[in-house]
């Protein structure tokens, strides 16, 4: 059985990372357009770098939870027949042990040089304008896909969805495209696991609502029988 899992901020919420749109989330009371667009970065790079420097540093303080670990168990059985497509820029899937993970919105622990185009694993801050390890230019930006930019590896995702038997969406509000449309691109059965009905909940054949740390392990147990 070929399975594609899409994850969003909700899967990392119980690890202690804020979601975007929930009350108390990263954008609660803030305009995302002030930090998550190329225009915002051009206008005030220091503000945007600080936002991401703080979130990169926060990764040190959190750990994968039972939902991330359940997806690792699933991969141990399905192997190459499971693809985790994540909108998350954290590294909790990898730290749990998942190997087939694709980050369509980039990663906090990657820096992208806008001069030479190089991408570099990055753990520290970027706000102090460190030189690019490849070309020395001080033009490293967070390797994050902002609004208006093209998500990474969409060909791979489209193909996996067109060939899958089951598409499962976990912990995402379903308001950001193209991820919000994946349910329509999926060939197989569709299942939503989310704290509450997402904006696209009615497009799924089956929906289950509750915290990811409860729903995801239970669903994996059910699937592996
Ligand atoms: C739990 C839980 C628990 C909580 N257990 N669940 C008009 C119409 C259609 C589209 C557009 C339009 N105008 C513009 C667009 C396109 C635009 C877009 O979608 N805009 C919308 C806002 C309308 N999209 C883009 O620009 C994208 N690019 C693009 O489309 O390029 C064209 C193209 C596409 C394909 C091929 C070729 C070309 C780029 C989008 C980039 C989004 N980037 C961000 C910021 C990244 C940087 C950062 O991290 O700061 O990515 S936006 C932000 O939202 C972030 C997230 O990955 C993304 C999704 O958020 P997510 O994960 O859903 O989080 P929340 O907080 O919204 O929801 C959490 C959910 O979890 C909730 O439902 C909770 O209930 C639940 N939950 N606790 C289970 N314990």
PDB file of C-alpha atoms and ligand atoms in Angstrom:
ATOM      1  CA  UNK A   1       0.000   0.000   0.000  1.00  0.00           C
ATOM      2  CA  UNK A   2       1.419   3.365  -1.031  1.00  0.00           C
ATOM      3  CA  UNK A   3       0.744   6.105   1.525  1.00  0.00           C
ATOM      4  CA  UNK A   4       1.388   9.847   1.380  1.00  0.00           C
ATOM      5  CA  UNK A   5       1.185  11.713   4.693  1.00  0.00           C
ATOM      6  CA  UNK A   6       0.970  15.511   4.738  1.00  0.00           C
ATOM      7  CA  UNK A   7       1.866  17.152   8.032  1.00  0.00           C
ATOM      8  CA  UNK A   8       1.348  20.693   9.305  1.00  0.00           C
ATOM      9  CA  UNK A   9       2.068  22.678  12.438  1.00  0.00           C
ATOM     10  CA  UNK A  10      -0.505  20.705  14.462  1.00  0.00           C
ATOM     11  CA  UNK A  11       1.713  17.590  14.548  1.00  0.00           C
ATOM     12  CA  UNK A  12       4.463  19.545  16.320  1.00  0.00           C
ATOM     13  CA  UNK A  13       2.146  21.485  18.660  1.00  0.00           C
ATOM     14  CA  UNK A  14       2.337  18.914  21.457  1.00  0.00           C
ATOM     15  CA  UNK A  15       6.140  19.031  21.241  1.00  0.00           C
ATOM     16  CA  UNK A  16       5.878  22.679  22.267  1.00  0.00           C
ATOM     17  CA  UNK A  17       6.183  24.457  18.903  1.00  0.00           C
ATOM     18  CA  UNK A  18       3.505  27.047  18.227  1.00  0.00           C
ATOM     19  CA  UNK A  19       1.140  26.641  15.299  1.00  0.00           C
ATOM     20  CA  UNK A  20       0.530  29.632  13.029  1.00  0.00           C
ATOM     21  CA  UNK A  21      -3.156  30.413  13.130  1.00  0.00           C
ATOM     22  CA  UNK A  22      -4.398  28.978  16.434  1.00  0.00           C
ATOM     23  CA  UNK A  23      -5.068  31.292  19.350  1.00  0.00           C
ATOM     24  CA  UNK A  24      -1.669  31.993  20.931  1.00  0.00           C
ATOM     25  CA  UNK A  25       0.061  30.836  17.724  1.00  0.00           C
ATOM     26  CA  UNK A  26       2.990  32.467  15.954  1.00  0.00           C
ATOM     27  CA  UNK A  27       0.736  34.780  13.963  1.00  0.00           C
ATOM     28  CA  UNK A  28      -1.993  35.385  16.530  1.00  0.00           C
ATOM     29  CA  UNK A  29      -2.522  39.139  16.365  1.00  0.00           C
ATOM     30  CA  UNK A  30       0.220  39.586  13.739  1.00  0.00           C
ATOM     31  CA  UNK A  31       0.136  40.036  10.014  1.00  0.00           C
ATOM     32  CA  UNK A  32       1.996  37.099   8.389  1.00  0.00           C
ATOM     33  CA  UNK A  33       2.724  39.378   5.465  1.00  0.00           C
ATOM     34  CA  UNK A  34       5.144  41.234   7.758  1.00  0.00           C
ATOM     35  CA  UNK A  35       7.435  38.247   8.128  1.00  0.00           C
ATOM     36  CA  UNK A  36       6.569  35.555   5.590  1.00  0.00           C
ATOM     37  CA  UNK A  37       6.964  37.246   2.205  1.00  0.00           C
ATOM     38  CA  UNK A  38      10.015  38.181   0.098  1.00  0.00           C
ATOM     39  CA  UNK A  39       8.758  41.783   0.207  1.00  0.00           C
ATOM     40  CA  UNK A  40       8.785  41.799   4.018  1.00  0.00           C
ATOM     41  CA  UNK A  41      12.356  40.502   3.959  1.00  0.00           C
ATOM     42  CA  UNK A  42      13.430  43.197   1.492  1.00  0.00           C
ATOM     43  CA  UNK A  43      11.766  45.895   3.647  1.00  0.00           C
ATOM     44  CA  UNK A  44      13.116  44.811   7.029  1.00  0.00           C
ATOM     45  CA  UNK A  45      15.605  41.917   6.858  1.00  0.00           C
ATOM     46  CA  UNK A  46      16.609  42.310  10.516  1.00  0.00           C
ATOM     47  CA  UNK A  47      13.024  41.799  11.738  1.00  0.00           C
ATOM     48  CA  UNK A  48      12.506  38.729   9.553  1.00  0.00           C
ATOM     49  CA  UNK A  49      15.903  37.226  10.465  1.00  0.00           C
ATOM     50  CA  UNK A  50      15.095  37.735  14.184  1.00  0.00           C
ATOM     51  CA  UNK A  51      11.745  35.917  13.784  1.00  0.00           C
ATOM     52  CA  UNK A  52      13.485  32.910  12.217  1.00  0.00           C
ATOM     53  CA  UNK A  53      16.568  33.040  14.471  1.00  0.00           C
ATOM     54  CA  UNK A  54      14.237  32.704  17.479  1.00  0.00           C
ATOM     55  CA  UNK A  55      12.373  29.789  15.926  1.00  0.00           C
ATOM     56  CA  UNK A  56      15.639  28.045  14.936  1.00  0.00           C
ATOM     57  CA  UNK A  57      16.895  28.419  18.515  1.00  0.00           C
ATOM     58  CA  UNK A  58      13.586  27.037  19.850  1.00  0.00           C
ATOM     59  CA  UNK A  59      14.262  23.727  18.062  1.00  0.00           C
ATOM     60  CA  UNK A  60      16.915  22.995  20.705  1.00  0.00           C
ATOM     61  CA  UNK A  61      14.225  22.989  23.398  1.00  0.00           C
ATOM     62  CA  UNK A  62      11.752  20.547  21.844  1.00  0.00           C
ATOM     63  CA  UNK A  63      11.567  16.854  21.025  1.00  0.00           C
ATOM     64  CA  UNK A  64       9.540  14.692  18.649  1.00  0.00           C
ATOM     65  CA  UNK A  65       6.272  13.445  20.122  1.00  0.00           C
ATOM     66  CA  UNK A  66       4.248  10.220  19.854  1.00  0.00           C
ATOM     67  CA  UNK A  67       2.769  11.272  16.499  1.00  0.00           C
ATOM     68  CA  UNK A  68       6.210  11.739  14.892  1.00  0.00           C
ATOM     69  CA  UNK A  69       7.330   8.399  16.356  1.00  0.00           C
ATOM     70  CA  UNK A  70       4.223   6.608  15.059  1.00  0.00           C
ATOM     71  CA  UNK A  71       5.099   7.716  11.507  1.00  0.00           C
ATOM     72  CA  UNK A  72       8.564   6.204  11.961  1.00  0.00           C
ATOM     73  CA  UNK A  73       6.900   2.888  12.924  1.00  0.00           C
ATOM     74  CA  UNK A  74       4.815   3.113   9.766  1.00  0.00           C
ATOM     75  CA  UNK A  75       7.920   3.712   7.641  1.00  0.00           C
ATOM     76  CA  UNK A  76       9.602   0.666   9.188  1.00  0.00           C
ATOM     77  CA  UNK A  77       6.819  -1.456   7.668  1.00  0.00           C
ATOM     78  CA  UNK A  78       5.987   0.412   4.453  1.00  0.00           C
ATOM     79  CA  UNK A  79       9.568   1.514   3.712  1.00  0.00           C
ATOM     80  CA  UNK A  80       9.659   3.259   0.308  1.00  0.00           C
ATOM     81  CA  UNK A  81       5.873   3.091   0.071  1.00  0.00           C
ATOM     82  CA  UNK A  82       5.525   5.872   2.658  1.00  0.00           C
ATOM     83  CA  UNK A  83       6.327   9.489   1.838  1.00  0.00           C
ATOM     84  CA  UNK A  84       5.956  12.183   4.508  1.00  0.00           C
ATOM     85  CA  UNK A  85       5.398  15.557   2.884  1.00  0.00           C
ATOM     86  CA  UNK A  86       5.664  18.254   5.515  1.00  0.00           C
ATOM     87  CA  UNK A  87       4.824  21.940   5.483  1.00  0.00           C
ATOM     88  CA  UNK A  88       6.780  22.234   8.717  1.00  0.00           C
ATOM     89  CA  UNK A  89      10.157  23.907   8.802  1.00  0.00           C
ATOM     90  CA  UNK A  90      11.156  22.108  12.030  1.00  0.00           C
ATOM     91  CA  UNK A  91      13.219  18.904  11.995  1.00  0.00           C
ATOM     92  CA  UNK A  92      11.116  16.759  14.328  1.00  0.00           C
ATOM     93  CA  UNK A  93      10.286  14.085  11.729  1.00  0.00           C
ATOM     94  CA  UNK A  94      14.006  13.550  11.033  1.00  0.00           C
ATOM     95  CA  UNK A  95      14.903  13.600  14.726  1.00  0.00           C
ATOM     96  CA  UNK A  96      12.238  10.950  15.393  1.00  0.00           C
ATOM     97  CA  UNK A  97      13.887   8.788  12.714  1.00  0.00           C
ATOM     98  CA  UNK A  98      11.783   9.283   9.569  1.00  0.00           C
ATOM     99  CA  UNK A  99      13.924   9.057   6.439  1.00  0.00           C
ATOM    100  CA  UNK A 100      11.527   9.727   3.565  1.00  0.00           C
ATOM    101  CA  UNK A 101      10.563  13.302   4.491  1.00  0.00           C
ATOM    102  CA  UNK A 102      10.081  16.105   2.000  1.00  0.00           C
ATOM    103  CA  UNK A 103       9.892  19.723   3.242  1.00  0.00           C
ATOM    104  CA  UNK A 104       7.823  21.706   0.743  1.00  0.00           C
ATOM    105  CA  UNK A 105       8.190  24.976   2.731  1.00  0.00           C
ATOM    106  CA  UNK A 106      11.916  24.626   3.434  1.00  0.00           C
ATOM    107  CA  UNK A 107      13.774  24.087   6.709  1.00  0.00           C
ATOM    108  CA  UNK A 108      14.860  26.307   9.595  1.00  0.00           C
ATOM    109  CA  UNK A 109      18.178  24.481   9.768  1.00  0.00           C
ATOM    110  CA  UNK A 110      19.133  25.427   6.234  1.00  0.00           C
ATOM    111  CA  UNK A 111      20.493  28.762   4.990  1.00  0.00           C
ATOM    112  CA  UNK A 112      20.267  29.865   1.370  1.00  0.00           C
ATOM    113  CA  UNK A 113      22.756  32.247  -0.199  1.00  0.00           C
ATOM    114  CA  UNK A 114      21.011  34.594  -2.610  1.00  0.00           C
ATOM    115  CA  UNK A 115      24.371  35.420  -4.243  1.00  0.00           C
ATOM    116  CA  UNK A 116      25.725  31.970  -5.179  1.00  0.00           C
ATOM    117  CA  UNK A 117      22.518  29.954  -4.668  1.00  0.00           C
ATOM    118  CA  UNK A 118      24.250  27.557  -2.266  1.00  0.00           C
ATOM    119  CA  UNK A 119      22.327  25.901   0.564  1.00  0.00           C
ATOM    120  CA  UNK A 120      24.078  25.151   3.856  1.00  0.00           C
ATOM    121  CA  UNK A 121      23.095  23.262   7.001  1.00  0.00           C
ATOM    122  CA  UNK A 122      22.734  25.990   9.639  1.00  0.00           C
ATOM    123  CA  UNK A 123      22.222  25.761  13.406  1.00  0.00           C
ATOM    124  CA  UNK A 124      23.007  29.249  14.668  1.00  0.00           C
ATOM    125  CA  UNK A 125      21.556  32.687  13.966  1.00  0.00           C
ATOM    126  CA  UNK A 126      21.648  34.505  10.615  1.00  0.00           C
ATOM    127  CA  UNK A 127      20.735  37.991  11.836  1.00  0.00           C
ATOM    128  CA  UNK A 128      24.375  39.076  12.270  1.00  0.00           C
ATOM    129  CA  UNK A 129      24.950  38.552   8.520  1.00  0.00           C
ATOM    130  CA  UNK A 130      27.518  35.734   8.608  1.00  0.00           C
ATOM    131  CA  UNK A 131      29.444  35.037   5.377  1.00  0.00           C
ATOM    132  CA  UNK A 132      28.303  32.287   3.039  1.00  0.00           C
ATOM    133  CA  UNK A 133      30.627  29.260   3.515  1.00  0.00           C
ATOM    134  CA  UNK A 134      30.837  28.900  -0.282  1.00  0.00           C
ATOM    135  CA  UNK A 135      31.208  32.439  -1.648  1.00  0.00           C
ATOM    136  CA  UNK A 136      31.752  34.683   1.410  1.00  0.00           C
ATOM    137  CA  UNK A 137      28.872  37.020   0.540  1.00  0.00           C
ATOM    138  CA  UNK A 138      26.787  38.163   3.519  1.00  0.00           C
ATOM    139  CA  UNK A 139      23.533  37.321   1.798  1.00  0.00           C
ATOM    140  CA  UNK A 140      22.331  34.209   3.625  1.00  0.00           C
ATOM    141  CA  UNK A 141      18.560  34.106   4.152  1.00  0.00           C
ATOM    142  CA  UNK A 142      16.373  31.513   5.859  1.00  0.00           C
ATOM    143  CA  UNK A 143      15.781  28.626   3.433  1.00  0.00           C
ATOM    144  CA  UNK A 144      12.037  29.026   3.858  1.00  0.00           C
ATOM    145  CA  UNK A 145       9.314  29.201   1.207  1.00  0.00           C
ATOM    146  CA  UNK A 146       7.422  32.442   1.735  1.00  0.00           C
ATOM    147  CA  UNK A 147       4.081  33.471   0.246  1.00  0.00           C
ATOM    148  CA  UNK A 148       4.457  34.015  -3.485  1.00  0.00           C
ATOM    149  CA  UNK A 149       7.455  31.647  -3.731  1.00  0.00           C
ATOM    150  CA  UNK A 150       7.286  28.190  -5.266  1.00  0.00           C
ATOM    151  CA  UNK A 151       7.210  25.269  -2.815  1.00  0.00           C
ATOM    152  CA  UNK A 152      10.031  22.740  -3.155  1.00  0.00           C
ATOM    153  CA  UNK A 153       9.841  19.484  -5.096  1.00  0.00           C
ATOM    154  CA  UNK A 154       6.274  19.754  -6.306  1.00  0.00           C
ATOM    155  CA  UNK A 155       6.919  17.300  -9.175  1.00  0.00           C
ATOM    156  CA  UNK A 156       7.845  14.596  -6.700  1.00  0.00           C
ATOM    157  CA  UNK A 157       4.786  15.349  -4.557  1.00  0.00           C
ATOM    158  CA  UNK A 158       2.392  15.404  -7.506  1.00  0.00           C
ATOM    159  CA  UNK A 159       3.672  12.050  -8.700  1.00  0.00           C
ATOM    160  CA  UNK A 160       3.443  10.453  -5.247  1.00  0.00           C
ATOM    161  CA  UNK A 161      -0.141  11.711  -4.826  1.00  0.00           C
ATOM    162  CA  UNK A 162      -1.133  10.478  -8.267  1.00  0.00           C
ATOM    163  CA  UNK A 163       0.149   6.998  -7.395  1.00  0.00           C
ATOM    164  CA  UNK A 164      -0.936   6.683  -3.753  1.00  0.00           C
ATOM    165  CA  UNK A 165      -3.550   4.352  -2.294  1.00  0.00           C
ATOM    166  CA  UNK A 166      -4.067   6.515   0.778  1.00  0.00           C
ATOM    167  CA  UNK A 167      -3.512  10.216   1.528  1.00  0.00           C
ATOM    168  CA  UNK A 168      -3.525  11.303   5.160  1.00  0.00           C
ATOM    169  CA  UNK A 169      -3.447  14.949   6.255  1.00  0.00           C
ATOM    170  CA  UNK A 170      -2.321  15.586   9.825  1.00  0.00           C
ATOM    171  CA  UNK A 171      -2.476  18.845  11.818  1.00  0.00           C
ATOM    172  CA  UNK A 172      -2.963  21.436   9.114  1.00  0.00           C
ATOM    173  CA  UNK A 173      -5.583  24.154   8.786  1.00  0.00           C
ATOM    174  CA  UNK A 174      -5.999  23.564   5.045  1.00  0.00           C
ATOM    175  CA  UNK A 175      -5.850  27.233   4.090  1.00  0.00           C
ATOM    176  CA  UNK A 176      -2.414  27.429   2.424  1.00  0.00           C
ATOM    177  CA  UNK A 177      -1.994  26.303  -1.186  1.00  0.00           C
ATOM    178  CA  UNK A 178      -0.806  24.157  -2.841  1.00  0.00           C
ATOM    179  CA  UNK A 179      -0.927  21.820   0.195  1.00  0.00           C
ATOM    180  CA  UNK A 180      -4.631  22.567   0.680  1.00  0.00           C
ATOM    181  CA  UNK A 181      -5.275  21.068  -2.772  1.00  0.00           C
ATOM    182  CA  UNK A 182      -3.388  17.790  -2.227  1.00  0.00           C
ATOM    183  CA  UNK A 183      -6.627  16.074  -1.181  1.00  0.00           C
ATOM    184  CA  UNK A 184      -7.882  16.677  -4.729  1.00  0.00           C
ATOM    185  CA  UNK A 185      -4.650  15.476  -6.340  1.00  0.00           C
ATOM    186  CA  UNK A 186      -4.604  12.203  -4.377  1.00  0.00           C
ATOM    187  CA  UNK A 187      -5.677   9.153  -6.323  1.00  0.00           C
ATOM    188  CA  UNK A 188      -6.506   6.963  -3.335  1.00  0.00           C
ATOM    189  CA  UNK A 189      -8.546   7.092  -0.146  1.00  0.00           C
ATOM    190  CA  UNK A 190      -8.325  10.281   1.925  1.00  0.00           C
ATOM    191  CA  UNK A 191      -8.202  10.758   5.695  1.00  0.00           C
ATOM    192  CA  UNK A 192      -7.888  13.879   7.847  1.00  0.00           C
ATOM    193  CA  UNK A 193      -6.486  13.710  11.394  1.00  0.00           C
ATOM    194  CA  UNK A 194      -6.766  17.129  13.023  1.00  0.00           C
ATOM    195  CA  UNK A 195      -7.672  18.731  16.324  1.00  0.00           C
ATOM    196  CA  UNK A 196     -10.795  20.177  14.714  1.00  0.00           C
ATOM    197  CA  UNK A 197     -12.302  20.150  11.207  1.00  0.00           C
ATOM    198  CA  UNK A 198      -9.903  21.953   8.844  1.00  0.00           C
ATOM    199  CA  UNK A 199     -11.026  24.361   6.118  1.00  0.00           C
ATOM    200  CA  UNK A 200     -10.986  21.407   3.704  1.00  0.00           C
ATOM    201  CA  UNK A 201     -12.442  18.747   6.021  1.00  0.00           C
ATOM    202  CA  UNK A 202     -15.461  18.036   3.823  1.00  0.00           C
ATOM    203  CA  UNK A 203     -13.169  17.065   0.936  1.00  0.00           C
ATOM    204  CA  UNK A 204     -11.855  14.038   2.853  1.00  0.00           C
ATOM    205  CA  UNK A 205     -13.586  10.662   2.737  1.00  0.00           C
ATOM    206  CA  UNK A 206     -12.923  10.176   6.454  1.00  0.00           C
ATOM    207  CA  UNK A 207     -12.082  12.623   9.241  1.00  0.00           C
ATOM    208  CA  UNK A 208     -11.047  12.026  12.841  1.00  0.00           C
ATOM    209  CA  UNK A 209     -10.681  14.878  15.299  1.00  0.00           C
ATOM    210  CA  UNK A 210      -8.469  15.065  18.383  1.00  0.00           C
ATOM    211  CA  UNK A 211      -4.836  15.619  19.345  1.00  0.00           C
ATOM    212  CA  UNK A 212      -2.207  14.182  16.991  1.00  0.00           C
ATOM    213  CA  UNK A 213      -0.423  12.306  19.799  1.00  0.00           C
ATOM    214  CA  UNK A 214      -3.591  10.252  20.283  1.00  0.00           C
ATOM    215  CA  UNK A 215      -4.922   9.989  16.731  1.00  0.00           C
ATOM    216  CA  UNK A 216      -1.735   9.224  14.800  1.00  0.00           C
ATOM    217  CA  UNK A 217      -0.494   6.265  16.900  1.00  0.00           C
ATOM    218  CA  UNK A 218      -4.048   4.817  16.931  1.00  0.00           C
ATOM    219  CA  UNK A 219      -4.342   5.168  13.140  1.00  0.00           C
ATOM    220  CA  UNK A 220      -0.925   3.546  12.571  1.00  0.00           C
ATOM    221  CA  UNK A 221      -1.932   0.635  14.836  1.00  0.00           C
ATOM    222  CA  UNK A 222      -5.185   0.257  12.885  1.00  0.00           C
ATOM    223  CA  UNK A 223      -3.353   0.283   9.526  1.00  0.00           C
ATOM    224  CA  UNK A 224      -0.631  -2.158  10.557  1.00  0.00           C
ATOM    225  CA  UNK A 225      -3.271  -4.342  12.221  1.00  0.00           C
TER     226      UNK A 225
HETATM  227  C1  LIG B   1      -3.616  20.172  15.858  1.00  0.00           C
HETATM  228  C2  LIG B   1      -3.057  20.186  17.112  1.00  0.00           C
HETATM  229  C3  LIG B   1      -2.803  18.942  17.712  1.00  0.00           C
HETATM  230  C4  LIG B   1      -3.321  22.231  16.523  1.00  0.00           C
HETATM  231  N1  LIG B   1      -3.097  17.823  17.048  1.00  0.00           N
HETATM  232  N2  LIG B   1      -3.912  19.055  15.227  1.00  0.00           N
HETATM  233  C5  LIG B   1      -5.748  32.769  -3.279  1.00  0.00           C
HETATM  234  C6  LIG B   1      -6.282  31.501  -3.444  1.00  0.00           C
HETATM  235  C7  LIG B   1      -5.464  30.378  -3.465  1.00  0.00           C
HETATM  236  C8  LIG B   1      -4.092  30.483  -3.291  1.00  0.00           C
HETATM  237  C9  LIG B   1      -3.567  31.734  -3.127  1.00  0.00           C
HETATM  238  C10 LIG B   1      -4.368  32.868  -3.129  1.00  0.00           C
HETATM  239  N3  LIG B   1      -3.569  33.940  -2.936  1.00  0.00           N
HETATM  240  C11 LIG B   1      -2.291  33.511  -2.815  1.00  0.00           C
HETATM  241  C12 LIG B   1      -2.278  32.171  -2.936  1.00  0.00           C
HETATM  242  C13 LIG B   1      -1.110  31.276  -2.846  1.00  0.00           C
HETATM  243  C14 LIG B   1      -0.529  31.228  -1.440  1.00  0.00           C
HETATM  244  C15 LIG B   1      -1.639  30.874  -0.453  1.00  0.00           C
HETATM  245  O1  LIG B   1      -1.955  29.729  -0.234  1.00  0.00           O
HETATM  246  N4  LIG B   1      -2.220  31.863   0.205  1.00  0.00           N
HETATM  247  C16 LIG B   1      -3.333  31.590   1.115  1.00  0.00           C
HETATM  248  C17 LIG B   1      -3.083  32.264   2.431  1.00  0.00           C
HETATM  249  C18 LIG B   1      -4.605  32.014   0.426  1.00  0.00           C
HETATM  250  N5  LIG B   1       0.472  30.190  -1.447  1.00  0.00           N
HETATM  251  C19 LIG B   1       1.721  30.431  -1.812  1.00  0.00           C
HETATM  252  O2  LIG B   1       2.109  31.554  -2.083  1.00  0.00           O
HETATM  253  C20 LIG B   1       2.623  29.238  -1.933  1.00  0.00           C
HETATM  254  N6  LIG B   1       3.247  29.232  -3.200  1.00  0.00           N
HETATM  255  C21 LIG B   1       2.548  28.993  -4.308  1.00  0.00           C
HETATM  256  O3  LIG B   1       1.344  28.772  -4.311  1.00  0.00           O
HETATM  257  O4  LIG B   1       3.333  28.992  -5.461  1.00  0.00           O
HETATM  258  C22 LIG B   1       2.691  28.716  -6.709  1.00  0.00           C
HETATM  259  C23 LIG B   1       2.975  27.294  -7.127  1.00  0.00           C
HETATM  260  C24 LIG B   1       2.429  26.230  -6.430  1.00  0.00           C
HETATM  261  C25 LIG B   1       2.677  24.922  -6.842  1.00  0.00           C
HETATM  262  C26 LIG B   1       3.461  24.678  -7.938  1.00  0.00           C
HETATM  263  C27 LIG B   1       3.989  25.740  -8.655  1.00  0.00           C
HETATM  264  C28 LIG B   1       3.744  27.054  -8.241  1.00  0.00           C
HETATM  265  C29 LIG B   1       3.719  29.306  -0.878  1.00  0.00           C
HETATM  266  C30 LIG B   1       3.156  29.112   0.487  1.00  0.00           C
HETATM  267  C31 LIG B   1       4.251  29.271   1.530  1.00  0.00           C
HETATM  268  C32 LIG B   1       3.667  29.192   2.925  1.00  0.00           C
HETATM  269  N7  LIG B   1       4.669  29.420   3.858  1.00  0.00           N
HETATM  270  C33 LIG B   1       4.337  29.397   5.276  1.00  0.00           C
HETATM  271  C34 LIG B   1       5.385  30.200   6.024  1.00  0.00           C
HETATM  272  C35 LIG B   1       6.652  29.426   6.070  1.00  0.00           C
HETATM  273  C36 LIG B   1       7.615  30.076   6.922  1.00  0.00           C
HETATM  274  C37 LIG B   1       7.397  29.895   8.359  1.00  0.00           C
HETATM  275  O5  LIG B   1       7.347  28.768   8.845  1.00  0.00           O
HETATM  276  O6  LIG B   1       7.346  30.937   8.974  1.00  0.00           O
HETATM  277  O7  LIG B   1       4.273  28.045   5.745  1.00  0.00           O
HETATM  278  S1  LIG B   1       2.726  30.013   5.650  1.00  0.00           S
HETATM  279  C38 LIG B   1       2.468  28.963   7.034  1.00  0.00           C
HETATM  280  O8  LIG B   1       1.239  28.259   6.774  1.00  0.00           O
HETATM  281  C39 LIG B   1       3.624  27.958   7.033  1.00  0.00           C
HETATM  282  C40 LIG B   1       2.864  26.664   7.174  1.00  0.00           C
HETATM  283  O9  LIG B   1       3.649  25.597   6.664  1.00  0.00           O
HETATM  284  C41 LIG B   1       1.585  26.909   6.425  1.00  0.00           C
HETATM  285  C42 LIG B   1       0.444  26.004   6.807  1.00  0.00           C
HETATM  286  O10 LIG B   1       0.131  26.180   8.156  1.00  0.00           O
HETATM  287  P1  LIG B   1      -0.400  24.941   8.984  1.00  0.00           P
HETATM  288  O11 LIG B   1       0.654  23.924   9.115  1.00  0.00           O
HETATM  289  O12 LIG B   1      -1.688  24.490   8.416  1.00  0.00           O
HETATM  290  O13 LIG B   1      -0.585  25.599  10.444  1.00  0.00           O
HETATM  291  P2  LIG B   1      -1.876  26.333  11.062  1.00  0.00           P
HETATM  292  O14 LIG B   1      -1.455  27.025  12.288  1.00  0.00           O
HETATM  293  O15 LIG B   1      -2.575  27.126  10.048  1.00  0.00           O
HETATM  294  O16 LIG B   1      -2.873  25.127  11.456  1.00  0.00           O
HETATM  295  C43 LIG B   1      -2.553  24.192  12.441  1.00  0.00           C
HETATM  296  C44 LIG B   1      -3.660  23.151  12.477  1.00  0.00           C
HETATM  297  O17 LIG B   1      -3.297  22.146  13.414  1.00  0.00           O
HETATM  298  C45 LIG B   1      -5.021  23.703  12.913  1.00  0.00           C
HETATM  299  O18 LIG B   1      -6.047  23.203  12.052  1.00  0.00           O
HETATM  300  C46 LIG B   1      -5.200  23.145  14.324  1.00  0.00           C
HETATM  301  O19 LIG B   1      -6.563  22.848  14.635  1.00  0.00           O
HETATM  302  C47 LIG B   1      -4.396  21.884  14.263  1.00  0.00           C
HETATM  303  N8  LIG B   1      -3.838  21.464  15.548  1.00  0.00           N
HETATM  304  N9  LIG B   1      -2.929  21.480  17.565  1.00  0.00           N
HETATM  305  C48 LIG B   1      -3.686  17.914  15.842  1.00  0.00           C
HETATM  306  N10 LIG B   1      -2.284  18.853  18.991  1.00  0.00           N
END
